[in-house]
Amino acid sequence: QVQLVESGRGVVQPGRSLRLSCAASGLNFKNYGMHWVRQAPGKGLEWLAVITYDAINTSYADSVKGRFSISRDDSKNTVFLQMNSVRPEDTAVYYCAAAALYYFDYWGRGTLVTVSS
Amino acid sequence: DIVMTQSPDSLAVSLGERATINCKSSQSLLYTSNNKNYLAWYQQKPGQPPKLLIYWASTRQSGVPDRFSGSGSGTDFTLSISSLQAEDVAVYYCQQYYTSYTFGQGTKLEIK
């Protein structure tokens, strides 16, 4: 059974940094590209970032380019999202998702990040 | 950037009736070299993460009931639920993966 479990600090002040983690189990992690997607309260889904299965390539949405960074540690079956200079509009549930090809086969349950002073 | 527009924003259908959700992309999602449309559909039930239903516009994910079907090509796509069940109440999203990744705004499906 595939499980993706996100974790990270819940409340952070504007301008600060935090790192989200997503631990995967039940799948051959090295074969999957990993994504981060967020959902602001009561809103739709926004794709944020991807790291390819081999960690060679990354790509970001314009809304987070230059502030967020995605990375992976295959020895721990974990993908990370480093969030710098956070803003109130970054408040959302953050999901990680695994993609064997392009579409998102598996999703975590998400972790809520609140940016507030 | 490719913009995905779903219609309607919300939909109420009686149990056992057909539900149809449309998705339009701002440019073609058909990759001519492999004749595949780079479009997926996801279902998100309240308080849950999204779940993959359909990929390549019309291929049902393993375990998804066959009352769910996807169709369309190029820029116009449809998700159909042939006989609505109570457990199908959810928000449905289309997503393009032709160039980067973009989701539609979502369609909320309710029981009439």
Coordinates of N, CA and C in Angstrom, one line a residue:
Chain A
Q1 N 0.8 -1.2 0.0 CA 0.0 0.0 0.0 C 0.9 1.2 0.0
V2 N 0.7 2.1 -1.0 CA 1.5 3.3 -1.1 C 1.0 4.3 -0.1
Q3 N 2.0 4.9 0.6 CA 1.7 6.0 1.5 C 2.7 7.2 1.3
L4 N 2.1 8.4 1.2 CA 3.0 9.6 1.2 C 2.5 10.4 2.4
V5 N 3.5 10.7 3.3 CA 3.1 11.4 4.5 C 3.9 12.7 4.6
E6 N 3.2 13.8 4.5 CA 3.8 15.2 4.6 C 4.0 15.6 6.0
S7 N 5.0 16.4 6.3 CA 5.2 17.0 7.6 C 6.0 18.3 7.4
G8 N 5.8 19.1 8.5 CA 6.4 20.5 8.4 C 5.8 21.4 9.4
R9 N 6.4 22.5 9.8 CA 5.9 23.4 10.8 C 4.5 23.9 10.4
G10 N 3.6 24.1 11.2 CA 2.2 24.5 10.9 C 2.1 26.0 10.7
V11 N 2.6 26.9 11.6 CA 2.5 28.3 11.6 C 3.8 28.9 11.5
V12 N 4.0 29.9 10.5 CA 5.3 30.6 10.3 C 5.0 32.0 10.0
Q13 N 5.9 32.9 10.5 CA 5.7 34.3 10.3 C 6.1 34.7 8.9
P14 N 5.5 35.7 8.4 CA 5.9 36.2 7.0 C 7.4 36.5 7.0
G15 N 8.0 36.2 5.8 CA 9.4 36.5 5.6 C 10.3 35.4 6.1
R16 N 9.8 34.4 6.9 CA 10.6 33.4 7.4 C 10.7 32.2 6.5
S17 N 11.4 31.2 6.9 CA 11.6 30.0 6.1 C 11.1 28.8 6.8
L18 N 10.7 27.7 6.0 CA 10.4 26.4 6.6 C 10.6 25.4 5.5
R19 N 10.8 24.2 6.0 CA 11.0 23.1 5.0 C 9.9 22.0 5.3
L20 N 9.3 21.6 4.2 CA 8.3 20.5 4.3 C 9.0 19.2 3.8
S21 N 8.5 18.1 4.4 CA 9.0 16.8 4.0 C 7.9 15.9 3.6
C22 N 8.2 15.0 2.8 CA 7.2 14.0 2.4 C 7.9 12.7 2.3
A23 N 7.5 11.8 3.2 CA 8.1 10.4 3.3 C 7.2 9.4 2.5
A24 N 7.8 8.7 1.6 CA 7.1 7.7 0.8 C 7.4 6.3 1.2
S25 N 6.4 5.5 1.1 CA 6.6 4.0 1.3 C 5.6 3.3 0.4
G26 N 6.0 2.0 0.2 CA 5.1 1.1 -0.6 C 5.2 1.3 -2.1
L27 N 6.2 2.1 -2.5 CA 6.5 2.3 -4.0 C 8.0 2.3 -4.2
N28 N 8.4 2.0 -5.4 CA 9.8 2.2 -5.7 C 10.1 3.6 -6.0
F29 N 10.5 4.3 -4.9 CA 10.6 5.8 -4.9 C 11.5 6.3 -6.0
K30 N 12.6 5.6 -6.3 CA 13.5 6.0 -7.3 C 12.9 6.1 -8.8
N31 N 11.8 5.4 -8.9 CA 11.1 5.4 -10.3 C 10.1 6.5 -10.5
Y32 N 9.9 7.4 -9.4 CA 8.9 8.4 -9.5 C 9.4 9.8 -9.5
G33 N 8.8 10.6 -10.4 CA 9.0 12.0 -10.2 C 8.1 12.5 -9.1
M34 N 8.5 13.5 -8.3 CA 7.8 13.9 -7.2 C 7.4 15.4 -7.3
H35 N 6.2 15.7 -6.9 CA 5.6 17.0 -7.1 C 5.1 17.5 -5.7
W36 N 5.0 18.9 -5.7 CA 4.3 19.5 -4.6 C 3.2 20.3 -5.2
V37 N 2.0 20.2 -4.6 CA 0.8 20.9 -5.0 C 0.2 21.5 -3.8
R38 N -0.4 22.7 -3.9 CA -1.0 23.3 -2.7 C -2.4 23.7 -3.0
Q39 N -3.2 23.9 -1.9 CA -4.6 24.2 -2.0 C -4.9 25.2 -0.9
A40 N -5.1 26.5 -1.3 CA -5.5 27.5 -0.3 C -6.9 27.2 0.2
P41 N -7.2 27.7 1.4 CA -8.5 27.4 2.0 C -9.6 27.7 1.1
G42 N -10.4 26.7 0.8 CA -11.6 26.9 0.0 C -11.4 27.1 -1.5
K43 N -10.1 26.9 -1.9 CA -9.7 27.1 -3.3 C -9.4 25.8 -4.0
G44 N -8.9 26.0 -5.3 CA -8.5 24.9 -6.1 C -7.1 24.5 -5.9
L45 N -6.7 23.6 -6.8 CA -5.3 23.0 -6.7 C -4.3 23.9 -7.5
E46 N -3.2 24.1 -7.0 CA -2.1 24.8 -7.7 C -0.8 24.0 -7.6
W47 N -0.4 23.6 -8.8 CA 0.9 22.9 -8.9 C 2.0 23.9 -8.6
L48 N 3.0 23.4 -7.9 CA 4.1 24.2 -7.4 C 5.5 23.8 -8.0
A49 N 5.8 22.5 -7.9 CA 7.2 22.1 -8.3 C 7.3 20.6 -8.5
V50 N 8.3 20.3 -9.3 CA 8.5 18.9 -9.6 C 10.0 18.6 -9.6
I51 N 10.4 17.4 -9.2 CA 11.8 17.0 -9.3 C 11.7 15.6 -10.0
T52 N 12.5 15.4 -11.1 CA 12.4 14.2 -11.8 C 12.9 13.0 -11.0
Y53 N 12.7 11.8 -11.5 CA 13.0 10.6 -10.7 C 14.5 10.5 -10.4
D54 N 15.3 11.1 -11.4 CA 16.8 11.0 -11.2 C 17.4 12.2 -10.6
A55 N 16.5 13.2 -10.2 CA 16.9 14.4 -9.5 C 17.7 15.3 -10.4
I56 N 17.7 15.1 -11.7 CA 18.5 15.9 -12.6 C 17.8 17.2 -12.9
N57 N 16.5 17.1 -13.0 CA 15.7 18.3 -13.4 C 14.7 18.7 -12.4
T58 N 14.5 20.0 -12.2 CA 13.4 20.5 -11.4 C 12.7 21.6 -12.2
S59 N 11.5 21.9 -11.8 CA 10.7 22.9 -12.5 C 9.8 23.5 -11.4
Y60 N 9.4 24.8 -11.6 CA 8.6 25.5 -10.6 C 7.5 26.4 -11.3
A61 N 6.5 26.5 -10.6 CA 5.5 27.5 -11.0 C 6.0 28.9 -10.8
D62 N 5.6 29.8 -11.6 CA 6.1 31.2 -11.6 C 5.8 31.8 -10.2
S63 N 4.7 31.4 -9.5 CA 4.3 32.0 -8.2 C 5.3 31.7 -7.1
V64 N 6.2 30.7 -7.3 CA 7.1 30.3 -6.2 C 8.6 30.3 -6.7
K65 N 8.8 30.5 -8.0 CA 10.1 30.4 -8.6 C 11.0 31.4 -7.9
G66 N 12.2 31.0 -7.4 CA 13.1 31.8 -6.8 C 12.9 31.9 -5.2
R67 N 11.8 31.4 -4.8 CA 11.5 31.4 -3.3 C 11.5 29.9 -2.8
F68 N 10.9 29.0 -3.6 CA 10.8 27.6 -3.1 C 11.8 26.8 -3.9
S69 N 12.2 25.7 -3.2 CA 13.2 24.8 -3.8 C 12.8 23.3 -3.5
I70 N 12.8 22.5 -4.5 CA 12.4 21.1 -4.3 C 13.7 20.2 -4.3
S71 N 13.8 19.2 -3.5 CA 14.9 18.3 -3.5 C 14.4 16.9 -3.1
R72 N 15.3 15.9 -3.2 CA 14.9 14.6 -2.8 C 16.1 13.9 -2.2
D73 N 15.8 12.9 -1.3 CA 16.8 12.0 -0.7 C 16.3 10.6 -0.9
D74 N 16.8 10.0 -1.9 CA 16.4 8.6 -2.3 C 16.7 7.6 -1.2
S75 N 17.8 7.9 -0.4 CA 18.2 6.9 0.6 C 17.1 6.9 1.8
K76 N 16.3 8.0 1.8 CA 15.2 8.1 2.8 C 13.8 8.1 2.2
N77 N 13.8 7.9 0.9 CA 12.5 7.9 0.2 C 11.7 9.2 0.6
T78 N 12.4 10.3 0.5 CA 11.8 11.5 1.0 C 12.0 12.7 0.0
V79 N 11.0 13.5 -0.2 CA 11.1 14.7 -1.0 C 10.9 15.9 -0.1
F80 N 11.5 17.0 -0.4 CA 11.5 18.2 0.4 C 11.0 19.4 -0.4
L81 N 10.4 20.3 0.3 CA 10.1 21.6 -0.3 C 10.6 22.7 0.7
Q82 N 11.7 23.4 0.3 CA 12.2 24.5 1.1 C 11.5 25.7 0.7
M83 N 10.9 26.4 1.6 CA 10.1 27.6 1.4 C 10.7 28.7 2.1
N84 N 11.2 29.7 1.3 CA 11.8 30.9 1.8 C 11.0 32.1 1.6
S85 N 11.2 33.1 2.4 CA 10.5 34.4 2.2 C 9.0 34.2 2.1
V86 N 8.4 33.4 3.0 CA 7.0 33.1 2.9 C 6.1 34.3 3.0
R87 N 4.9 34.2 2.4 CA 4.0 35.3 2.4 C 2.6 34.8 2.9
P88 N 1.8 35.7 3.3 CA 0.4 35.3 3.8 C -0.3 34.5 2.7
E89 N -0.1 34.8 1.4 CA -0.8 34.1 0.4 C -0.2 32.7 0.1
D90 N 0.8 32.3 0.8 CA 1.4 30.9 0.8 C 0.6 30.0 1.8
T91 N -0.3 30.6 2.5 CA -1.2 29.8 3.4 C -2.0 28.8 2.6
A92 N -1.8 27.5 2.9 CA -2.5 26.5 2.1 C -2.2 25.1 2.8
V93 N -2.9 24.1 2.3 CA -2.6 22.7 2.5 C -1.6 22.3 1.4
Y94 N -0.5 21.8 1.8 CA 0.6 21.4 0.8 C 0.5 19.9 0.7
Y95 N 0.4 19.4 -0.5 CA 0.4 18.0 -0.9 C 1.6 17.6 -1.6
C96 N 2.2 16.5 -1.3 CA 3.1 15.9 -2.3 C 2.4 14.8 -3.1
A97 N 2.9 14.6 -4.3 CA 2.3 13.6 -5.2 C 3.4 12.9 -6.0
A98 N 3.2 11.7 -6.3 CA 4.2 10.8 -7.0 C 3.6 10.5 -8.4
A99 N 4.5 10.7 -9.4 CA 4.2 10.5 -10.8 C 5.2 9.5 -11.4
A100 N 4.7 8.3 -11.9 CA 5.5 7.4 -12.6 C 5.8 7.9 -14.0
L101 N 4.9 8.6 -14.6 CA 5.1 9.2 -15.9 C 4.8 10.7 -15.7
Y102 N 3.6 11.2 -16.1 CA 3.3 12.6 -16.0 C 2.2 12.9 -15.0
Y103 N 1.2 12.1 -15.0 CA 0.0 12.3 -14.2 C 0.4 11.8 -12.8
F104 N -0.4 12.3 -11.8 CA -0.1 12.1 -10.4 C -0.8 10.9 -9.9
D105 N 0.0 9.8 -9.8 CA -0.6 8.5 -9.4 C -1.1 8.5 -7.9
Y106 N -0.2 9.0 -7.0 CA -0.5 9.0 -5.6 C -0.3 10.3 -5.0
W107 N -1.1 10.6 -3.9 CA -1.1 11.8 -3.2 C -1.0 11.6 -1.7
G108 N -0.3 12.5 -1.0 CA -0.3 12.4 0.4 C -1.6 13.1 0.9
R109 N -1.8 13.1 2.2 CA -3.0 13.7 2.8 C -2.8 15.2 3.1
G110 N -1.6 15.7 2.9 CA -1.4 17.1 3.0 C -1.0 17.6 4.4
T111 N -0.3 18.7 4.4 CA 0.0 19.4 5.7 C -0.3 20.9 5.5
L112 N -1.0 21.4 6.6 CA -1.4 22.8 6.5 C -0.3 23.7 7.0
V113 N 0.0 24.7 6.1 CA 0.9 25.7 6.4 C 0.2 27.1 6.5
T114 N 0.3 27.7 7.7 CA -0.3 29.0 7.9 C 0.8 30.1 8.0
V115 N 0.7 31.1 7.2 CA 1.7 32.2 7.3 C 1.0 33.4 7.9
S116 N 1.4 33.7 9.1 CA 0.7 34.8 9.9 C 1.6 35.3 11.0
S117 N 1.5 36.6 11.2 CA 2.3 37.2 12.3 C 1.6 37.1 13.6
Chain B
D1 N 1.5 30.1 -20.8 CA 1.0 29.1 -19.9 C -0.3 28.6 -20.4
I2 N -0.6 27.3 -20.3 CA -1.8 26.7 -20.7 C -2.9 26.9 -19.6
V3 N -4.0 27.5 -20.0 CA -5.1 27.8 -19.1 C -6.2 26.7 -19.2
M4 N -6.6 26.1 -18.1 CA -7.7 25.1 -18.2 C -8.9 25.7 -17.6
T5 N -10.0 25.6 -18.3 CA -11.3 26.2 -17.9 C -12.4 25.1 -17.8
Q6 N -12.9 24.8 -16.6 CA -13.9 23.8 -16.5 C -15.3 24.5 -16.5
S7 N -16.3 23.7 -16.9 CA -17.7 24.1 -16.8 C -18.6 22.9 -16.6
P8 N -19.6 23.1 -15.8 CA -19.9 24.3 -15.0 C -19.0 24.4 -13.7
D9 N -19.1 25.4 -12.9 CA -18.4 25.5 -11.7 C -19.1 24.6 -10.6
S10 N -20.4 24.4 -10.7 CA -21.1 23.5 -9.8 C -22.2 22.8 -10.6
L11 N -22.6 21.6 -10.1 CA -23.5 20.8 -10.8 C -24.3 20.0 -9.8
A12 N -25.6 19.9 -9.9 CA -26.4 19.1 -9.1 C -27.2 18.1 -10.0
V13 N -27.0 16.8 -9.7 CA -27.6 15.7 -10.5 C -28.3 14.7 -9.6
S14 N -29.4 14.2 -10.0 CA -30.1 13.2 -9.3 C -29.4 11.9 -9.2
L15 N -29.6 11.1 -8.2 CA -29.0 9.8 -8.1 C -29.4 8.9 -9.2
G16 N -28.5 8.2 -9.8 CA -28.8 7.4 -11.0 C -28.7 8.1 -12.3
E17 N -28.7 9.4 -12.3 CA -28.6 10.1 -13.5 C -27.2 10.4 -14.0
R18 N -27.0 10.9 -15.2 CA -25.7 11.1 -15.8 C -25.2 12.5 -15.4
A19 N -23.9 12.6 -15.1 CA -23.3 13.8 -14.8 C -22.2 14.1 -15.8
T20 N -22.1 15.3 -16.3 CA -21.1 15.6 -17.4 C -20.4 16.9 -17.0
I21 N -19.1 16.8 -17.0 CA -18.2 18.0 -16.6 C -17.3 18.2 -17.8
N22 N -17.2 19.5 -18.2 CA -16.4 19.8 -19.4 C -15.1 20.5 -18.9
C23 N -14.1 20.4 -19.8 CA -12.8 21.0 -19.5 C -12.2 21.5 -20.9
K24 N -11.9 22.7 -20.9 CA -11.3 23.3 -22.2 C -9.9 23.9 -21.9
S25 N -9.0 23.5 -22.8 CA -7.6 24.0 -22.6 C -7.4 25.2 -23.6
S26 N -6.5 26.1 -23.3 CA -6.2 27.2 -24.1 C -5.3 26.9 -25.3
Q27 N -4.8 25.7 -25.3 CA -4.1 25.2 -26.5 C -4.2 23.6 -26.5
S28 N -4.0 23.1 -27.7 CA -4.1 21.6 -27.9 C -3.2 20.8 -26.9
L29 N -3.8 19.8 -26.4 CA -3.1 18.9 -25.5 C -2.7 17.6 -26.2
L30 N -3.0 17.5 -27.5 CA -2.7 16.4 -28.3 C -1.3 16.4 -28.8
Y31 N -0.5 15.4 -28.4 CA 0.9 15.3 -28.9 C 0.8 14.4 -30.1
T32 N 1.1 14.9 -31.3 CA 0.8 14.2 -32.5 C 1.7 13.0 -32.7
S33 N 2.9 13.0 -32.1 CA 3.9 12.0 -32.3 C 3.4 10.6 -31.7
N34 N 2.6 10.7 -30.7 CA 2.1 9.5 -30.0 C 0.6 9.4 -30.0
N35 N 0.0 10.5 -30.5 CA -1.5 10.5 -30.6 C -2.1 10.4 -29.2
K36 N -1.5 11.0 -28.2 CA -2.0 11.0 -26.8 C -2.4 12.4 -26.4
N37 N -3.5 12.5 -25.7 CA -3.9 13.8 -25.1 C -3.4 13.8 -23.7
Y38 N -2.6 14.9 -23.3 CA -2.0 15.0 -22.0 C -2.9 15.6 -21.0
L39 N -3.9 14.9 -20.7 CA -4.9 15.4 -19.8 C -5.4 14.3 -18.8
A40 N -5.5 14.7 -17.5 CA -6.0 13.8 -16.5 C -7.2 14.4 -15.7
W41 N -7.9 13.6 -15.1 CA -9.0 14.0 -14.2 C -8.8 13.4 -12.8
Y42 N -9.1 14.3 -11.8 CA -9.0 13.9 -10.4 C -10.3 14.2 -9.7
Q43 N -10.5 13.4 -8.7 CA -11.7 13.5 -7.8 C -11.2 13.9 -6.4
Q44 N -11.7 14.9 -5.8 CA -11.4 15.3 -4.4 C -12.6 15.3 -3.6
K45 N -12.8 14.3 -2.7 CA -13.9 14.3 -1.7 C -13.5 15.2 -0.5
P46 N -14.6 15.7 0.2 CA -14.3 16.6 1.3 C -13.4 16.1 2.3
G47 N -12.4 16.9 2.6 CA -11.4 16.5 3.7 C -10.4 15.5 3.2
Q48 N -10.4 15.2 1.9 CA -9.4 14.2 1.4 C -8.5 14.8 0.3
P49 N -7.4 14.1 0.1 CA -6.6 14.5 -1.1 C -7.2 14.2 -2.4
P50 N -6.7 14.7 -3.5 CA -7.2 14.3 -4.8 C -6.9 12.9 -5.1
K51 N -7.6 12.3 -6.0 CA -7.4 10.9 -6.4 C -7.5 10.9 -7.9
L52 N -6.5 10.2 -8.5 CA -6.5 10.1 -10.0 C -7.6 9.2 -10.5
L53 N -8.4 9.7 -11.4 CA -9.5 8.9 -12.0 C -9.1 8.5 -13.4
I54 N -8.7 9.4 -14.2 CA -8.5 9.2 -15.7 C -7.2 9.9 -16.1
Y55 N -6.5 9.2 -17.0 CA -5.3 9.8 -17.6 C -5.3 9.5 -19.1
W56 N -4.4 10.2 -19.8 CA -4.4 10.2 -21.3 C -5.8 10.5 -21.8
A57 N -6.6 11.3 -21.1 CA -7.9 11.8 -21.4 C -9.0 10.8 -21.3
S58 N -8.7 9.5 -21.4 CA -9.7 8.5 -21.5 C -9.4 7.1 -20.8
T59 N -8.2 7.0 -20.3 CA -7.8 5.7 -19.6 C -8.1 5.8 -18.2
R60 N -9.0 4.8 -17.8 CA -9.4 4.8 -16.4 C -8.3 4.2 -15.5
Q61 N -8.0 4.9 -14.4 CA -7.1 4.3 -13.4 C -7.6 3.0 -12.8
S62 N -6.7 2.1 -12.5 CA -7.1 0.9 -11.9 C -7.9 1.1 -10.6
G63 N -9.0 0.4 -10.5 CA -9.9 0.4 -9.4 C -11.0 1.5 -9.5
V64 N -10.9 2.3 -10.5 CA -12.0 3.3 -10.7 C -13.2 2.7 -11.3
P65 N -14.4 2.9 -10.8 CA -15.6 2.3 -11.3 C -15.8 2.6 -12.8
D66 N -16.4 1.7 -13.5 CA -16.5 2.0 -15.0 C -17.6 2.9 -15.3
R67 N -18.3 3.4 -14.3 CA -19.3 4.5 -14.6 C -18.6 5.8 -14.9
F68 N -17.3 5.9 -14.5 CA -16.5 7.1 -14.9 C -15.9 6.9 -16.2
S69 N -16.0 7.9 -17.1 CA -15.4 7.8 -18.4 C -14.9 9.2 -18.8
G70 N -13.8 9.2 -19.6 CA -13.3 10.5 -20.1 C -13.3 10.4 -21.6
S71 N -13.5 11.6 -22.2 CA -13.5 11.7 -23.7 C -13.0 13.0 -24.1
G72 N -12.8 13.2 -25.4 CA -12.3 14.4 -26.0 C -10.9 14.3 -26.5
S73 N -10.6 15.4 -27.2 CA -9.2 15.5 -27.8 C -8.9 16.9 -28.2
G74 N -7.6 17.2 -28.3 CA -7.2 18.6 -28.6 C -7.4 19.6 -27.5
T75 N -8.5 20.3 -27.6 CA -8.7 21.3 -26.5 C -10.0 21.1 -25.7
D76 N -10.8 20.2 -26.1 CA -12.1 20.0 -25.4 C -12.3 18.6 -24.9
F77 N -12.5 18.5 -23.6 CA -12.6 17.2 -22.9 C -13.8 17.1 -22.0
T78 N -14.2 15.9 -21.7 CA -15.4 15.7 -20.9 C -15.2 14.5 -19.9
L79 N -15.6 14.7 -18.7 CA -15.7 13.6 -17.7 C -17.1 13.3 -17.5
S80 N -17.5 12.0 -17.7 CA -18.9 11.6 -17.5 C -19.0 10.6 -16.4
I81 N -20.1 10.7 -15.7 CA -20.4 9.7 -14.7 C -21.8 9.2 -15.1
S82 N -21.8 7.9 -15.5 CA -23.0 7.4 -16.2 C -24.2 7.3 -15.3
S83 N -24.0 6.9 -14.0 CA -25.2 6.8 -13.1 C -24.7 7.2 -11.7
L84 N -25.0 8.4 -11.4 CA -24.5 9.1 -10.2 C -24.8 8.3 -8.9
Q85 N -23.8 8.0 -8.1 CA -23.9 7.4 -6.8 C -23.6 8.5 -5.7
A86 N -24.1 8.2 -4.5 CA -23.9 9.2 -3.4 C -22.5 9.4 -3.1
E87 N -21.7 8.4 -3.3 CA -20.2 8.5 -3.0 C -19.5 9.3 -4.1
D88 N -20.1 9.7 -5.1 CA -19.5 10.5 -6.2 C -19.5 12.0 -5.9
V89 N -20.1 12.4 -4.8 CA -20.1 13.8 -4.4 C -18.7 14.2 -4.1
A90 N -18.2 15.2 -4.8 CA -16.8 15.6 -4.8 C -16.6 16.8 -5.6
V91 N -15.4 17.3 -5.6 CA -14.9 18.3 -6.6 C -14.1 17.6 -7.6
Y92 N -14.3 17.9 -8.8 CA -13.5 17.2 -9.9 C -12.6 18.2 -10.6
Y93 N -11.4 17.8 -10.8 CA -10.4 18.7 -11.5 C -9.9 18.1 -12.8
C94 N -9.8 18.8 -13.8 CA -9.0 18.4 -14.9 C -7.6 19.0 -14.8
Q95 N -6.6 18.3 -15.4 CA -5.2 18.8 -15.3 C -4.5 18.5 -16.6
Q96 N -3.8 19.5 -17.1 CA -2.9 19.2 -18.3 C -1.5 19.0 -17.9
Y97 N -0.9 18.1 -18.6 CA 0.6 17.8 -18.3 C 1.3 17.9 -19.6
Y98 N 0.8 18.6 -20.6 CA 1.5 18.8 -21.9 C 2.7 19.7 -21.8
T99 N 2.5 20.8 -21.1 CA 3.5 21.8 -20.9 C 3.4 22.2 -19.4
S100 N 4.4 21.8 -18.6 CA 4.3 22.0 -17.2 C 3.0 21.3 -16.7
Y101 N 2.4 21.9 -15.7 CA 1.2 21.3 -15.2 C 0.2 22.4 -14.8
T102 N -1.0 22.3 -15.1 CA -2.1 23.2 -14.8 C -3.4 22.5 -14.5
F103 N -4.0 22.9 -13.4 CA -5.3 22.4 -13.1 C -6.4 23.3 -13.5
G104 N -7.6 22.8 -13.8 CA -8.8 23.6 -13.9 C -9.2 24.1 -12.6
Q105 N -10.2 24.9 -12.5 CA -10.6 25.6 -11.3 C -11.5 24.6 -10.4
G106 N -11.9 23.5 -11.0 CA -12.7 22.6 -10.2 C -14.2 22.7 -10.5
T107 N -14.9 21.6 -10.5 CA -16.3 21.5 -10.6 C -16.9 20.8 -9.4
K108 N -17.8 21.4 -8.7 CA -18.4 20.8 -7.5 C -19.6 20.0 -7.9
L109 N -19.6 18.7 -7.6 CA -20.7 17.9 -8.0 C -21.5 17.5 -6.7
E110 N -22.8 17.8 -6.8 CA -23.7 17.5 -5.6 C -24.9 16.7 -6.1
I111 N -25.6 16.2 -5.1 CA -26.8 15.4 -5.4 C -28.0 16.4 -5.4
K112 N -28.9 16.2 -6.4 CA -30.1 17.1 -6.5 C -31.2 16.5 -5.6

